[in-house]
Structure formats: C-alpha cells, structure tokens
Amino acid sequence: MSHTQQSNSGNWLDANGGVFIAGIGLHPYQFPTETPYTELGLTAVRAALADSGLAWDRVQSAHVGTTSIGMAAGRVMLRHLGSTGLAVTQVENASASGSFAFRQACMEVATGMSNVVLAVGVDKHGDGRRAANKDGLERLSETATIPAAKFAMMARTYLRERGASVEEMANAAVKNHGNAARNPFAQFRKPRTLEQVLASPRVVGDLTVQQCCPRGEGAAAVMVVSGNAIRHLGLDARRCVRVKASVAGSERPEMQYGDSAVELVRTSAQAAFDQAGIAPKELDLLELHDAFSVEELLYSEAIGVCEPGEGARYLARGDSQIGGRCAINASGGLIGMGHPLGPTGIGQLAEITRQLRGEADGRQHPNARWGMAHMIGLGSVSVAHVLSASA
Amino acid sequence: MKPLQPTLYELADDGHSLNFFFAQCSACGGLSFPANAPGCMHCGEPLSQATRITRPGGGELLEFVTLHVPLLPGMAAPSIAGDIRIAPGIVEEGVMAVADESALKHGMAVRAVAEVKPEEGVYACRFVPVNEGAAQ
C-alpha cells in the first residue's frame, strides 16, 4: 500500500463521532500592507469562533499554518484571545501549510486527543526563501526552483499534446477572476475578459500576469470538532460539515517527462475518493491549486472530474462554472481569491464549508453535497480533503 | 577563468564545450546529478562510494519557454529556459543560448557550452543546438 493510499473500510475520520468543521472565518486576502499578522489572524479566528458558537476557552489545541512570519507565531498571536494554556503547533509546508495544519487538527480530533481544535493559516508577504536553495547543491539554471518556469513548460507541453489553444487555457483565469469578483474575501474583485487576460503582461511562456496568482497576505481559520463535541457542546449540527477524507503524499520519480506533479495530484485525489467512498464525478465542488491557469486544466483531468484530455473542453462547456457539473474554484481560486500561502488551503476549506451549508451568497453552487480541497506545495507535497454536507 | 558552478561542470578539451560531472552509484549503477548529491536519486544509496563520471554536457531538449521578465533579482530578461534530459532519468533546467525560440525544436539534441563572463572571471553553462557552431 502506498503512502497516499487509505483503506475505505475503517475510515479513521469516523472515530470520536466523526470529524467536522463547525466554524469558519477569514480576513480578506490583500496586497501587502503594514497590518500586523496578529491582526489578520485574530480577525479570522474570532470570526470562526463566532460562526461556530464556541468560546475560546473551549479550544484545546491550535495548528497554525504559515510560511513567512517566523518562529512560533501562534502563541504570539493567540495570547490576545486569552492565555488558556492550549497546545500550539506551527506547520510549514509551502502552499499547503494551511491544508496540513488542518490535517493535523483532523488527526488530533479523530484520535480523541482533543475535541475542539483550531486550524488557522496566516501569512504576510515574505522573502520567498526556499529550502531548495539551501540544500548545498548547485543547479545549471538559476530559475530551476522557480515554479513559474516549471508550470510554463508544463503549459506548453499540455497545449501541444492536447491540441488546446492558449485562449482555452486563459479561460480558466477568466472564470476564476469572475468567481473572485463575487467573493468579498478575494484579493482580486474585478471580472476579467479573455481579451484582458491575454493582453496583460507576459510573464513566462504563454502565461500572462492575469493567469498567475497574486501573492499577498491574509488569514483563514476553521474550528475542527468531533461529532461527540457537537452533541456535548450543543453546537448547530446542521451547519457542521463533515470531513470524509484526508490524504497526504509527496512526489515520486516521473514515469514520463513532466508527469510527476500531475501523478501526485492524481494519486492523492484518488486515495481521498477511496477513503470518502465516492467517485470523482460525484463532486459538486472542487478547490484546487491554480497558481497558474494551466494547473486547473491539468488537475481537473488528474482528479477525475473530467476525462483525461478533456480539461479544456470541460471548462469551455461551462461544466466547471458555478452551476455547472462541478464548480471548480468557486472562491476564485489562487488566481482570483489570492495565494497568501499559509491561509490558502484553509481558505479552500472555508469556501467549501460555506458552499455545503448553502451560505455562499452571490456565488452559491446549487445542491452542493460533496466538495474536495486539493493543494500541492513546493517540494512537492500534496494534500487532499473531502467534505460532505450534514445529513 | 573558473566555472560558475564548479561542482557541475568543467571546460572540455576544445576550450568551449562543457563536461558534466555525474556520480555512478555503487549499488544500482545509476547516474546522479550533481555528483555531490547526498544520495542516489534512483535507489537512495549514499554516494560516498560512488564513481565520479565525466561526460560531455548535453542531451535532449524536452521543453522550452521564454522568460519575459526577470523572475529573480538581476536576472537577464528575456531569456529562454529549457528542460533537458542530460542522462537517463535525469532532467535539468538549463539556459538556452539562442536568439529566440525559433532556433529550438522539441526533441532536438543540445550541448553545453561555456559562456564567458569576463567581469566575474567565470564561465557559465549555456545550451545550444548540437549543430550550432559557436556559443552566443
């Protein structure tokens, strides 16, 4: 059994009465400001507490996803809510930092170690220092560890092999900017036409600025609780969203040129579907890592909401629009909502929770029952979560 | 004149081409690049007992794109980056020393040549099509 595979029988997330998201909160993603990270993070945490109906002194543990703030940010921030003595753990895993903080919270609740856990992502725009540049190894090209160059080459290969056009790829950005325009927490709030996306300055290869995610700052928080806690604490079960799968993995050697990241997405998503006991086409919502437009096409195929080779046509048919077969990046995704790193993965989970509750005013996907949040991080690591609406 | 990245390559006898350094694993026989990697990229064996192999630098050009803006401080733009299979199972990103993308084709053979940076007293690795004469 691979590291990413999970058995469908005896789902560990069913222990302790199940694992649920009881509350969500965000600080809007934004371009860099002088606002301290504490203010960003506390805004999100206070909103999540209020949304769940939980008091701060009920929270037994906190997992803080961040990349660029520095050591031990959690306690420095959370003490302003009250020094309750809760356990605080900082999690860093590049773009997936928040997603992994959430996974840690899920594991802690499922084991019964805790019943009420905070997962929060908070970040400021950092200097982008990467471990890959400190491994003591030289590289032939100074851009070898820059994702934009890697994904621009993946885009070239994708377009050539699929017979797709640059315009078809750019339409992923058009859709996601449009969704973000309806999301009050998004960094970009303007719908963009295809002409605007294509006419924006070129960055690498066929990727223009508006096909690349912005960096910035922000915060997102979720309250993770056990099913037993929902009953004992009298929380509103109808607004609790259940976590049905949590899967993590890392990259393997590529079988053919350029397929290692896509294979990582494919295997982690498939393992998550197996754990949740659903098929990919049962998804109503999918939030994925669209740091660059081509990723949405690649990963919609890899995750299986459409057939291999069909990503561009799936988008063109409107199947990934809000109201389509599976709304992809209804939040606006990384391209539109933004990508502050630490919060990004938790922001995905907050969006799916909001949608599954039927509370996504102005961008609600109808009859949403199942959602997946899928994130990858430099390195490369992956993490997939499947959420289901309350029964 | 010194190599910009001395653990990766050296000047070949022709004074222009570059030779790459690989480590050949004593356990599986596979090549790793760079040669000072702390573990075999194929089997994970420590490379402390590996044989150092020197080969002409080059390979198959798998993909390429133009970098329209400097992605790093001080980086020249526009420039062209390419993914090159420099040995079985080893793909590295390199800088292409051609005027524009029209000089390149997928699957073409490329070779590593020295680009001299006299102000720094070093030479850097650039790739050119095998049939092209001098470096740019």
Short mmCIF file of C-alpha atoms in Angstrom, two decimals:
data_model
loop_
_atom_site.label_atom_id
_atom_site.label_comp_id
_atom_site.label_asym_id
_atom_site.label_seq_id
_atom_site.Cartn_x
_atom_site.Cartn_y
_atom_site.Cartn_z
CA MET A 1 0.00 0.00 0.00
CA SER A 2 1.44 3.35 -0.98
CA HIS A 3 1.82 6.21 1.46
CA THR A 4 -1.11 8.01 -0.14
CA GLN A 5 -3.50 5.07 -0.18
CA GLN A 6 -6.10 4.65 2.50
CA SER A 7 -8.44 1.82 3.20
CA ASN A 8 -12.11 2.59 2.71
CA SER A 9 -13.01 0.21 5.50
CA GLY A 10 -12.48 1.64 8.96
CA ASN A 11 -12.10 5.25 7.90
CA TRP A 12 -10.06 6.80 10.72
CA LEU A 13 -12.06 10.00 10.33
CA ASP A 14 -15.15 8.19 11.65
CA ALA A 15 -13.65 7.84 15.13
CA ASN A 16 -14.72 10.08 18.03
CA GLY A 17 -18.13 10.53 16.43
CA GLY A 18 -16.59 11.82 13.23
CA VAL A 19 -14.59 14.95 12.41
CA PHE A 20 -16.42 18.15 11.47
CA ILE A 21 -15.84 21.79 10.61
CA ALA A 22 -18.06 23.77 12.95
CA GLY A 23 -16.97 27.30 12.12
CA ILE A 24 -15.11 29.31 9.51
CA GLY A 25 -13.60 32.78 9.43
CA LEU A 26 -11.39 34.82 7.14
CA HIS A 27 -9.51 38.05 6.90
CA PRO A 28 -9.71 39.18 3.27
CA TYR A 29 -6.67 38.35 1.16
CA GLN A 30 -4.94 41.56 0.09
CA PHE A 31 -1.77 43.05 -1.29
CA PRO A 32 0.97 43.63 1.31
CA THR A 33 0.21 46.23 3.98
CA GLU A 34 1.67 47.29 7.31
CA THR A 35 -1.08 45.41 9.16
CA PRO A 36 0.50 43.06 11.72
CA TYR A 37 -0.10 39.36 11.16
CA THR A 38 -1.68 39.18 14.59
CA GLU A 39 -4.50 41.43 13.42
CA LEU A 40 -5.02 39.37 10.27
CA GLY A 41 -5.05 36.08 12.13
CA LEU A 42 -7.16 37.20 15.06
CA THR A 43 -9.80 38.56 12.68
CA ALA A 44 -10.12 35.14 11.12
CA VAL A 45 -10.07 33.23 14.41
CA ARG A 46 -12.64 35.46 16.07
CA ALA A 47 -14.91 35.06 13.06
CA ALA A 48 -14.53 31.27 13.16
CA LEU A 49 -15.32 31.19 16.88
CA ALA A 50 -18.41 33.33 16.38
CA ASP A 51 -19.50 31.25 13.40
CA SER A 52 -19.22 28.02 15.39
CA GLY A 53 -20.71 29.35 18.61
CA LEU A 54 -17.64 28.19 20.51
CA ALA A 55 -15.95 30.16 23.27
CA TRP A 56 -12.16 30.49 23.09
CA ASP A 57 -11.63 28.60 26.34
CA ARG A 58 -13.20 25.52 24.71
CA VAL A 59 -10.36 25.29 22.19
CA GLN A 60 -7.87 22.66 23.32
CA SER A 61 -5.27 22.93 20.61
CA ALA A 62 -4.28 25.12 17.66
CA HIS A 63 -2.38 24.31 14.48
CA VAL A 64 -1.03 27.38 12.72
CA GLY A 65 -0.09 27.21 9.02
CA THR A 66 2.36 29.90 7.96
CA THR A 67 5.44 30.26 5.78
CA SER A 68 6.88 33.72 6.17
CA ILE A 69 6.22 35.15 9.60
CA GLY A 70 8.90 33.48 11.68
CA MET A 71 9.21 31.09 14.56
CA ALA A 72 6.36 30.40 16.98
CA ALA A 73 3.82 32.84 15.56
CA GLY A 74 0.85 31.02 17.07
CA ARG A 75 1.30 31.80 20.72
CA VAL A 76 2.29 35.41 19.97
CA MET A 77 -0.98 35.84 18.11
CA LEU A 78 -3.36 33.68 20.11
CA ARG A 79 -2.44 35.06 23.55
CA HIS A 80 -4.57 38.07 22.67
CA LEU A 81 -7.61 35.79 22.84
CA GLY A 82 -6.64 34.67 26.31
CA SER A 83 -3.77 32.60 27.65
CA THR A 84 -5.69 29.40 28.19
CA GLY A 85 -2.66 27.14 28.02
CA LEU A 86 -3.80 25.35 24.87
CA ALA A 87 -1.31 23.40 22.76
CA VAL A 88 0.02 25.41 19.82
CA THR A 89 1.84 23.93 16.84
CA GLN A 90 3.23 25.74 13.82
CA VAL A 91 3.06 23.98 10.45
CA GLU A 92 5.05 24.97 7.35
CA ASN A 93 4.65 23.18 4.04
CA ALA A 94 4.79 25.95 1.42
CA SER A 95 1.48 26.48 -0.39
CA ALA A 96 0.00 23.58 1.52
CA SER A 97 0.86 24.88 5.00
CA GLY A 98 -2.74 25.63 5.97
CA SER A 99 -4.01 22.37 4.49
CA PHE A 100 -1.51 20.41 6.55
CA ALA A 101 -2.38 22.40 9.69
CA PHE A 102 -5.99 21.34 9.08
CA ARG A 103 -4.96 17.71 8.57
CA GLN A 104 -3.09 17.80 11.88
CA ALA A 105 -6.23 19.13 13.54
CA CYS A 106 -8.32 16.35 11.98
CA MET A 107 -5.92 13.68 13.20
CA GLU A 108 -5.92 15.14 16.71
CA VAL A 109 -9.70 15.11 16.86
CA ALA A 110 -10.05 11.66 15.31
CA THR A 111 -7.71 10.11 17.87
CA GLY A 112 -9.79 11.61 20.66
CA MET A 113 -6.81 13.53 21.98
CA SER A 114 -8.88 16.69 21.59
CA ASN A 115 -12.47 17.50 20.72
CA VAL A 116 -12.15 21.15 19.73
CA VAL A 117 -9.15 22.25 17.66
CA LEU A 118 -8.38 25.44 15.76
CA ALA A 119 -6.69 25.28 12.35
CA VAL A 120 -5.61 28.72 11.21
CA GLY A 121 -3.49 29.94 8.34
CA VAL A 122 -1.96 33.38 8.47
CA ASP A 123 0.80 34.97 6.43
CA LYS A 124 2.49 38.15 5.40
CA HIS A 125 4.24 38.55 2.07
CA GLY A 126 7.66 37.10 2.75
CA ASP A 127 11.00 36.96 1.02
CA GLY A 128 10.27 33.62 -0.64
CA ARG A 129 13.27 31.85 0.82
CA ARG A 130 13.14 28.19 -0.12
CA ALA A 131 14.80 25.15 1.34
CA ALA A 132 15.61 24.02 -2.20
CA ASN A 133 18.05 26.90 -2.43
CA LYS A 134 19.85 25.85 0.75
CA ASP A 135 20.50 22.18 0.01
CA GLY A 136 24.15 22.72 -0.83
CA LEU A 137 23.69 21.66 -4.44
CA GLU A 138 24.37 23.84 -7.46
CA ARG A 139 21.98 23.99 -10.42
CA LEU A 140 22.54 24.64 -14.08
CA SER A 141 19.87 27.36 -14.17
CA GLU A 142 19.13 29.94 -11.51
CA THR A 143 15.41 29.57 -12.28
CA ALA A 144 15.41 25.82 -11.70
CA THR A 145 13.46 26.17 -8.46
CA ILE A 146 11.05 28.86 -9.70
CA PRO A 147 7.52 27.43 -10.11
CA ALA A 148 6.53 29.88 -12.86
CA ALA A 149 9.13 28.47 -15.25
CA LYS A 150 8.18 24.89 -14.43
CA PHE A 151 4.47 25.47 -14.96
CA ALA A 152 5.01 27.49 -18.12
CA MET A 153 6.81 24.48 -19.58
CA MET A 154 4.02 22.20 -18.36
CA ALA A 155 1.58 24.53 -20.12
CA ARG A 156 3.48 24.28 -23.38
CA THR A 157 3.50 20.50 -23.21
CA TYR A 158 -0.18 20.39 -22.24
CA LEU A 159 -1.31 22.64 -25.07
CA ARG A 160 0.75 20.76 -27.65
CA GLU A 161 -0.30 17.27 -26.53
CA ARG A 162 -3.99 18.15 -26.10
CA GLY A 163 -4.24 20.30 -29.19
CA ALA A 164 -5.61 23.07 -26.97
CA SER A 165 -5.11 26.79 -27.52
CA VAL A 166 -3.63 29.48 -25.31
CA GLU A 167 -7.10 31.06 -25.29
CA GLU A 168 -8.66 27.88 -23.91
CA MET A 169 -6.10 27.81 -21.12
CA ALA A 170 -6.56 31.50 -20.34
CA ASN A 171 -10.29 30.93 -19.92
CA ALA A 172 -9.53 29.25 -16.58
CA ALA A 173 -8.31 32.63 -15.36
CA VAL A 174 -11.36 34.37 -16.81
CA LYS A 175 -13.66 32.03 -14.88
CA ASN A 176 -11.74 32.35 -11.64
CA HIS A 177 -11.44 36.14 -11.78
CA GLY A 178 -15.20 36.14 -12.33
CA ASN A 179 -15.81 33.97 -9.26
CA ALA A 180 -13.44 36.09 -7.17
CA ALA A 181 -15.37 39.22 -8.12
CA ARG A 182 -18.28 37.71 -6.16
CA ASN A 183 -16.19 36.77 -3.12
CA PRO A 184 -15.80 39.54 -0.53
CA PHE A 185 -12.65 37.88 0.85
CA ALA A 186 -10.85 37.76 -2.52
CA GLN A 187 -7.76 39.78 -3.35
CA PHE A 188 -8.98 40.49 -6.89
CA ARG A 189 -12.56 41.71 -7.15
CA LYS A 190 -12.81 42.55 -10.85
CA PRO A 191 -14.15 40.23 -13.55
CA ARG A 192 -11.74 39.94 -16.48
CA THR A 193 -12.48 39.24 -20.11
CA LEU A 194 -10.45 36.83 -22.20
CA GLU A 195 -9.04 39.79 -24.09
CA GLN A 196 -7.91 41.40 -20.84
CA VAL A 197 -6.30 38.21 -19.57
CA LEU A 198 -4.42 37.66 -22.81
CA ALA A 199 -3.40 41.31 -23.12
CA SER A 200 -1.95 41.53 -19.61
CA PRO A 201 1.87 41.49 -19.50
CA ARG A 202 3.52 38.19 -20.33
CA VAL A 203 5.47 36.56 -17.53
CA VAL A 204 6.79 33.21 -18.73
CA GLY A 205 5.95 31.36 -21.91
CA ASP A 206 2.23 31.68 -22.60
CA LEU A 207 1.37 32.70 -19.05
CA THR A 208 0.33 36.32 -18.64
CA VAL A 209 0.09 38.18 -15.36
CA GLN A 210 -3.63 37.55 -15.07
CA GLN A 211 -3.07 33.81 -15.46
CA CYS A 212 -0.76 33.82 -12.43
CA CYS A 213 -1.85 34.06 -8.80
CA PRO A 214 -1.02 37.17 -6.81
CA ARG A 215 0.97 36.99 -3.61
CA GLY A 216 -0.10 38.94 -0.59
CA GLU A 217 -1.34 38.46 2.93
CA GLY A 218 -4.44 37.32 4.79
CA ALA A 219 -5.80 34.73 7.17
CA ALA A 220 -8.30 31.88 7.27
CA ALA A 221 -9.48 29.78 10.20
CA VAL A 222 -11.69 26.76 10.79
CA MET A 223 -12.89 25.17 14.01
CA VAL A 224 -12.46 21.39 13.88
CA VAL A 225 -14.63 19.42 16.28
CA SER A 226 -15.59 15.84 16.99
CA GLY A 227 -19.10 14.55 16.48
CA ASN A 228 -19.19 13.89 20.19
CA ALA A 229 -18.37 17.54 20.89
CA ILE A 230 -21.20 18.71 18.64
CA ARG A 231 -23.61 16.92 20.94
CA HIS A 232 -21.92 17.73 24.25
CA LEU A 233 -21.42 21.40 23.45
CA GLY A 234 -24.78 21.90 21.81
CA LEU A 235 -23.39 23.13 18.50
CA ASP A 236 -25.65 23.55 15.49
CA ALA A 237 -25.18 20.21 13.72
CA ARG A 238 -26.95 21.42 10.58
CA ARG A 239 -24.15 23.91 9.95
CA CYS A 240 -21.36 21.41 10.65
CA VAL A 241 -19.66 19.97 7.60
CA ARG A 242 -18.14 16.51 7.85
CA VAL A 243 -14.57 15.63 6.90
CA LYS A 244 -14.73 12.35 4.99
CA ALA A 245 -11.17 12.06 3.71
CA SER A 246 -7.72 13.42 4.49
CA VAL A 247 -4.80 12.17 2.42
CA ALA A 248 -1.24 13.39 2.06
CA GLY A 249 1.69 12.35 -0.12
CA SER A 250 4.79 13.53 -1.89
CA GLU A 251 6.24 13.34 -5.36
CA ARG A 252 7.65 10.17 -6.88
CA PRO A 253 10.06 9.85 -9.81
CA GLU A 254 8.38 10.74 -13.06
CA MET A 255 7.45 7.92 -15.43
CA GLN A 256 7.47 10.25 -18.39
CA TYR A 257 8.65 13.80 -18.78
CA GLY A 258 6.72 16.27 -16.67
CA ASP A 259 4.19 13.88 -15.16
CA SER A 260 5.40 13.70 -11.56
CA ALA A 261 3.34 16.62 -10.22
CA VAL A 262 0.24 15.52 -12.09
CA GLU A 263 0.67 11.95 -10.89
CA LEU A 264 0.99 13.24 -7.35
CA VAL A 265 -2.31 15.07 -7.71
CA ARG A 266 -3.92 12.01 -9.30
CA THR A 267 -2.84 9.52 -6.66
CA SER A 268 -3.64 11.72 -3.68
CA ALA A 269 -7.06 12.62 -5.04
CA GLN A 270 -7.88 9.02 -5.87
CA ALA A 271 -6.87 7.90 -2.38
CA ALA A 272 -9.11 10.61 -0.93
CA PHE A 273 -12.05 9.46 -3.05
CA ASP A 274 -11.44 5.89 -1.91
CA GLN A 275 -11.41 6.99 1.71
CA ALA A 276 -14.60 9.03 1.30
CA GLY A 277 -16.29 6.26 -0.64
CA ILE A 278 -17.33 8.42 -3.59
CA ALA A 279 -16.40 8.68 -7.25
CA PRO A 280 -14.74 11.82 -8.67
CA LYS A 281 -17.78 12.68 -10.74
CA GLU A 282 -19.91 12.85 -7.59
CA LEU A 283 -18.05 16.02 -6.56
CA ASP A 284 -20.11 19.19 -6.63
CA LEU A 285 -17.24 21.48 -5.65
CA LEU A 286 -13.50 21.37 -6.18
CA GLU A 287 -10.99 23.89 -4.92
CA LEU A 288 -7.57 23.22 -6.41
CA HIS A 289 -4.12 24.77 -6.72
CA ASP A 290 -4.47 27.08 -9.72
CA ALA A 291 -1.39 29.19 -9.06
CA PHE A 292 -1.12 29.17 -12.87
CA SER A 293 -4.02 28.73 -15.27
CA VAL A 294 -2.75 25.52 -16.81
CA GLU A 295 -2.93 23.78 -13.45
CA GLU A 296 -6.71 23.88 -13.41
CA LEU A 297 -6.85 22.04 -16.73
CA LEU A 298 -4.20 19.52 -15.72
CA TYR A 299 -5.64 18.79 -12.30
CA SER A 300 -9.30 18.65 -13.30
CA GLU A 301 -8.24 15.73 -15.50
CA ALA A 302 -5.93 14.21 -12.91
CA ILE A 303 -8.51 14.43 -10.13
CA GLY A 304 -11.06 12.87 -12.44
CA VAL A 305 -13.94 15.34 -12.61
CA CYS A 306 -13.45 15.07 -16.38
CA GLU A 307 -11.81 12.56 -18.65
CA PRO A 308 -8.08 12.64 -19.49
CA GLY A 309 -7.50 15.14 -22.25
CA GLU A 310 -10.85 16.82 -21.68
CA GLY A 311 -9.82 19.62 -19.28
CA ALA A 312 -10.03 22.48 -21.76
CA ARG A 313 -13.35 21.28 -23.19
CA TYR A 314 -14.78 20.74 -19.69
CA LEU A 315 -14.01 24.37 -18.95
CA ALA A 316 -15.29 25.57 -22.33
CA ARG A 317 -18.62 23.77 -21.86
CA GLY A 318 -19.17 25.58 -18.58
CA ASP A 319 -19.03 22.35 -16.59
CA SER A 320 -16.65 23.93 -14.07
CA GLN A 321 -18.68 27.11 -13.65
CA ILE A 322 -20.77 27.73 -10.56
CA GLY A 323 -23.99 25.97 -11.52
CA GLY A 324 -22.13 23.53 -13.78
CA ARG A 325 -21.42 19.85 -13.16
CA CYS A 326 -18.66 20.57 -10.61
CA ALA A 327 -17.83 24.14 -9.66
CA ILE A 328 -14.05 24.43 -9.73
CA ASN A 329 -12.56 27.23 -7.65
CA ALA A 330 -15.87 28.86 -6.83
CA SER A 331 -13.90 31.03 -4.40
CA GLY A 332 -11.92 32.49 -7.27
CA GLY A 333 -9.07 30.08 -6.68
CA LEU A 334 -5.49 31.12 -6.17
CA ILE A 335 -5.64 33.24 -9.33
CA GLY A 336 -8.61 35.30 -8.19
CA MET A 337 -9.00 34.91 -4.44
CA GLY A 338 -5.25 35.06 -3.96
CA HIS A 339 -2.46 32.93 -2.60
CA PRO A 340 -1.04 34.21 0.68
CA LEU A 341 0.41 30.70 1.26
CA GLY A 342 -0.32 29.93 4.92
CA PRO A 343 -4.06 30.69 4.70
CA THR A 344 -4.67 29.37 1.18
CA GLY A 345 -5.54 25.76 1.97
CA ILE A 346 -7.76 26.71 4.89
CA GLY A 347 -9.45 29.31 2.71
CA GLN A 348 -10.33 26.47 0.33
CA LEU A 349 -11.92 24.53 3.20
CA ALA A 350 -13.81 27.60 4.36
CA GLU A 351 -15.19 28.12 0.86
CA ILE A 352 -16.37 24.52 0.55
CA THR A 353 -17.92 24.67 4.01
CA ARG A 354 -19.77 27.85 3.10
CA GLN A 355 -20.99 26.27 -0.13
CA LEU A 356 -22.07 22.99 1.50
CA ARG A 357 -24.04 24.98 4.06
CA GLY A 358 -25.75 26.88 1.25
CA GLU A 359 -24.42 30.18 2.59
CA ALA A 360 -22.27 31.36 -0.33
CA ASP A 361 -24.38 34.38 -1.12
CA GLY A 362 -23.88 35.62 -4.68
CA ARG A 363 -21.86 32.60 -5.80
CA GLN A 364 -23.76 29.61 -4.39
CA HIS A 365 -23.41 26.37 -6.33
CA PRO A 366 -26.84 24.71 -6.22
CA ASN A 367 -27.50 21.45 -4.37
CA ALA A 368 -23.90 21.05 -3.23
CA ARG A 369 -23.30 17.85 -1.25
CA TRP A 370 -19.64 16.91 -1.78
CA GLY A 371 -16.52 19.03 -2.06
CA MET A 372 -12.79 18.45 -2.35
CA ALA A 373 -9.99 20.80 -1.34
CA HIS A 374 -6.77 19.81 -3.08
CA MET A 375 -3.46 21.54 -2.52
CA ILE A 376 0.12 21.00 -3.54
CA GLY A 377 3.24 22.64 -2.16
CA LEU A 378 6.81 23.18 -3.23
CA GLY A 379 8.86 20.19 -2.82
CA SER A 380 6.47 18.69 -3.88
CA VAL A 381 3.85 17.64 -1.41
CA SER A 382 0.13 17.13 -1.81
CA VAL A 383 -2.86 17.04 0.48
CA ALA A 384 -6.49 16.30 -0.34
CA HIS A 385 -9.59 16.65 1.82
CA VAL A 386 -13.15 15.61 1.02
CA LEU A 387 -16.02 17.30 2.84
CA SER A 388 -19.70 16.39 2.86
CA ALA A 389 -22.76 18.39 3.79
CA SER A 390 -24.53 17.48 7.01
CA ALA A 391 -27.14 14.76 6.60
CA MET B 1 38.72 31.52 -15.82
CA LYS B 2 36.73 29.40 -13.36
CA PRO B 3 33.41 27.60 -13.72
CA LEU B 4 30.47 29.47 -12.17
CA GLN B 5 29.24 26.15 -10.78
CA PRO B 6 32.37 24.06 -10.19
CA THR B 7 30.54 21.02 -8.82
CA LEU B 8 28.56 20.63 -12.05
CA TYR B 9 30.91 21.03 -15.00
CA GLU B 10 34.37 21.81 -16.38
CA LEU B 11 35.70 23.09 -19.64
CA ALA B 12 36.28 20.37 -22.23
CA ASP B 13 39.47 19.97 -24.22
CA ASP B 14 38.11 22.06 -27.09
CA GLY B 15 38.06 25.06 -24.75
CA HIS B 16 34.41 25.76 -25.44
CA SER B 17 32.21 22.75 -24.68
CA LEU B 18 31.48 21.65 -21.14
CA ASN B 19 31.79 18.26 -19.50
CA PHE B 20 29.32 17.38 -16.76
CA PHE B 21 30.15 15.51 -13.56
CA PHE B 22 27.93 12.58 -12.54
CA ALA B 23 28.11 10.12 -9.69
CA GLN B 24 27.60 6.46 -10.58
CA CYS B 25 26.00 4.60 -7.69
CA SER B 26 27.96 1.61 -6.39
CA ALA B 27 24.71 -0.17 -5.52
CA CYS B 28 22.43 0.26 -8.54
CA GLY B 29 24.79 1.67 -11.15
CA GLY B 30 22.52 4.63 -11.85
CA LEU B 31 23.81 8.11 -12.53
CA SER B 32 23.05 11.04 -10.26
CA PHE B 33 23.48 14.74 -10.92
CA PRO B 34 25.00 16.71 -9.39
CA ALA B 35 27.78 14.36 -8.39
CA ASN B 36 27.87 15.67 -4.83
CA ALA B 37 24.23 14.77 -4.13
CA PRO B 38 23.95 13.14 -0.70
CA GLY B 39 22.03 10.14 -2.03
CA CYS B 40 21.49 8.19 -5.24
CA MET B 41 18.45 9.66 -6.99
CA HIS B 42 17.43 6.16 -8.11
CA CYS B 43 17.89 3.96 -5.03
CA GLY B 44 18.79 6.29 -2.15
CA GLU B 45 22.18 4.72 -1.51
CA PRO B 46 24.78 7.12 -0.04
CA LEU B 47 27.09 8.24 -2.84
CA SER B 48 30.22 8.25 -0.69
CA GLN B 49 31.49 5.19 -2.56
CA ALA B 50 30.20 6.29 -5.96
CA THR B 51 32.39 6.59 -9.00
CA ARG B 52 32.72 10.08 -10.42
CA ILE B 53 31.89 10.06 -14.12
CA THR B 54 32.69 12.88 -16.53
CA ARG B 55 30.59 13.10 -19.69
CA PRO B 56 30.14 15.67 -22.43
CA GLY B 57 27.37 18.01 -21.26
CA GLY B 58 24.19 17.96 -23.29
CA GLY B 59 21.15 15.91 -24.02
CA GLU B 60 17.64 16.03 -25.42
CA LEU B 61 15.64 19.26 -25.28
CA LEU B 62 12.24 18.29 -23.88
CA GLU B 63 10.56 21.69 -23.47
CA PHE B 64 11.42 25.37 -23.53
CA VAL B 65 9.86 28.75 -22.76
CA THR B 66 10.83 32.39 -22.86
CA LEU B 67 11.13 34.15 -19.52
CA HIS B 68 9.73 37.57 -20.40
CA VAL B 69 10.51 39.23 -17.08
CA PRO B 70 13.27 38.75 -14.51
CA LEU B 71 11.98 36.12 -12.12
CA LEU B 72 14.94 36.75 -9.83
CA PRO B 73 16.79 39.96 -8.96
CA GLY B 74 19.46 40.73 -11.51
CA MET B 75 18.33 38.07 -13.93
CA ALA B 76 18.54 38.84 -17.64
CA ALA B 77 15.23 39.00 -19.49
CA PRO B 78 14.07 37.98 -21.89
CA SER B 79 15.86 34.68 -21.76
CA ILE B 80 14.99 31.13 -22.68
CA ALA B 81 14.89 28.22 -20.24
CA GLY B 82 14.70 24.61 -21.33
CA ASP B 83 14.24 21.23 -19.73
CA ILE B 84 16.98 18.90 -20.93
CA ARG B 85 17.36 15.18 -20.34
CA ILE B 86 21.09 15.10 -19.62
CA ALA B 87 21.20 11.38 -18.81
CA PRO B 88 18.65 8.56 -18.48
CA GLY B 89 16.19 9.60 -15.77
CA ILE B 90 17.83 12.99 -15.19
CA VAL B 91 16.09 16.15 -16.42
CA GLU B 92 17.64 19.51 -15.59
CA GLU B 93 16.57 23.03 -16.41
CA GLY B 94 19.16 24.95 -18.38
CA VAL B 95 19.60 28.32 -20.05
CA MET B 96 19.39 28.26 -23.84
CA ALA B 97 21.89 30.48 -25.68
CA VAL B 98 19.81 31.20 -28.78
CA ALA B 99 18.31 34.43 -30.04
CA ASP B 100 14.72 33.24 -29.84
CA GLU B 101 12.56 30.14 -29.66
CA SER B 102 12.53 29.68 -33.44
CA ALA B 103 16.01 28.16 -33.18
CA LEU B 104 14.70 25.34 -30.98
CA LYS B 105 12.64 22.19 -31.53
CA HIS B 106 11.30 19.66 -29.11
CA GLY B 107 13.42 16.54 -29.01
CA MET B 108 16.45 18.17 -30.58
CA ALA B 109 19.93 17.38 -29.32
CA VAL B 110 21.64 20.20 -27.44
CA ARG B 111 25.10 20.54 -25.99
CA ALA B 112 26.51 22.51 -23.11
CA VAL B 113 28.94 25.29 -23.89
CA ALA B 114 30.75 27.92 -21.86
CA GLU B 115 29.51 31.48 -21.76
CA VAL B 116 32.33 33.61 -20.50
CA LYS B 117 31.58 36.36 -18.01
CA PRO B 118 34.85 38.28 -18.04
CA GLU B 119 33.79 40.83 -15.45
CA GLU B 120 33.22 38.00 -12.98
CA GLY B 121 36.15 35.88 -14.13
CA VAL B 122 33.90 32.85 -14.63
CA TYR B 123 32.18 30.88 -17.35
CA ALA B 124 28.57 29.72 -17.08
CA CYS B 125 26.73 26.81 -18.65
CA ARG B 126 24.54 27.52 -21.65
CA PHE B 127 22.94 25.12 -24.11
CA VAL B 128 22.95 25.38 -27.88
CA PRO B 129 21.66 23.08 -30.61
CA VAL B 130 24.25 20.41 -31.33
CA ASN B 131 24.69 21.52 -34.91
CA GLU B 132 25.21 25.15 -33.97
CA GLY B 133 28.79 26.35 -34.06
CA ALA B 134 29.93 28.89 -31.52
CA ALA B 135 28.20 29.89 -28.35
CA GLN B 136 26.37 33.17 -28.33
#
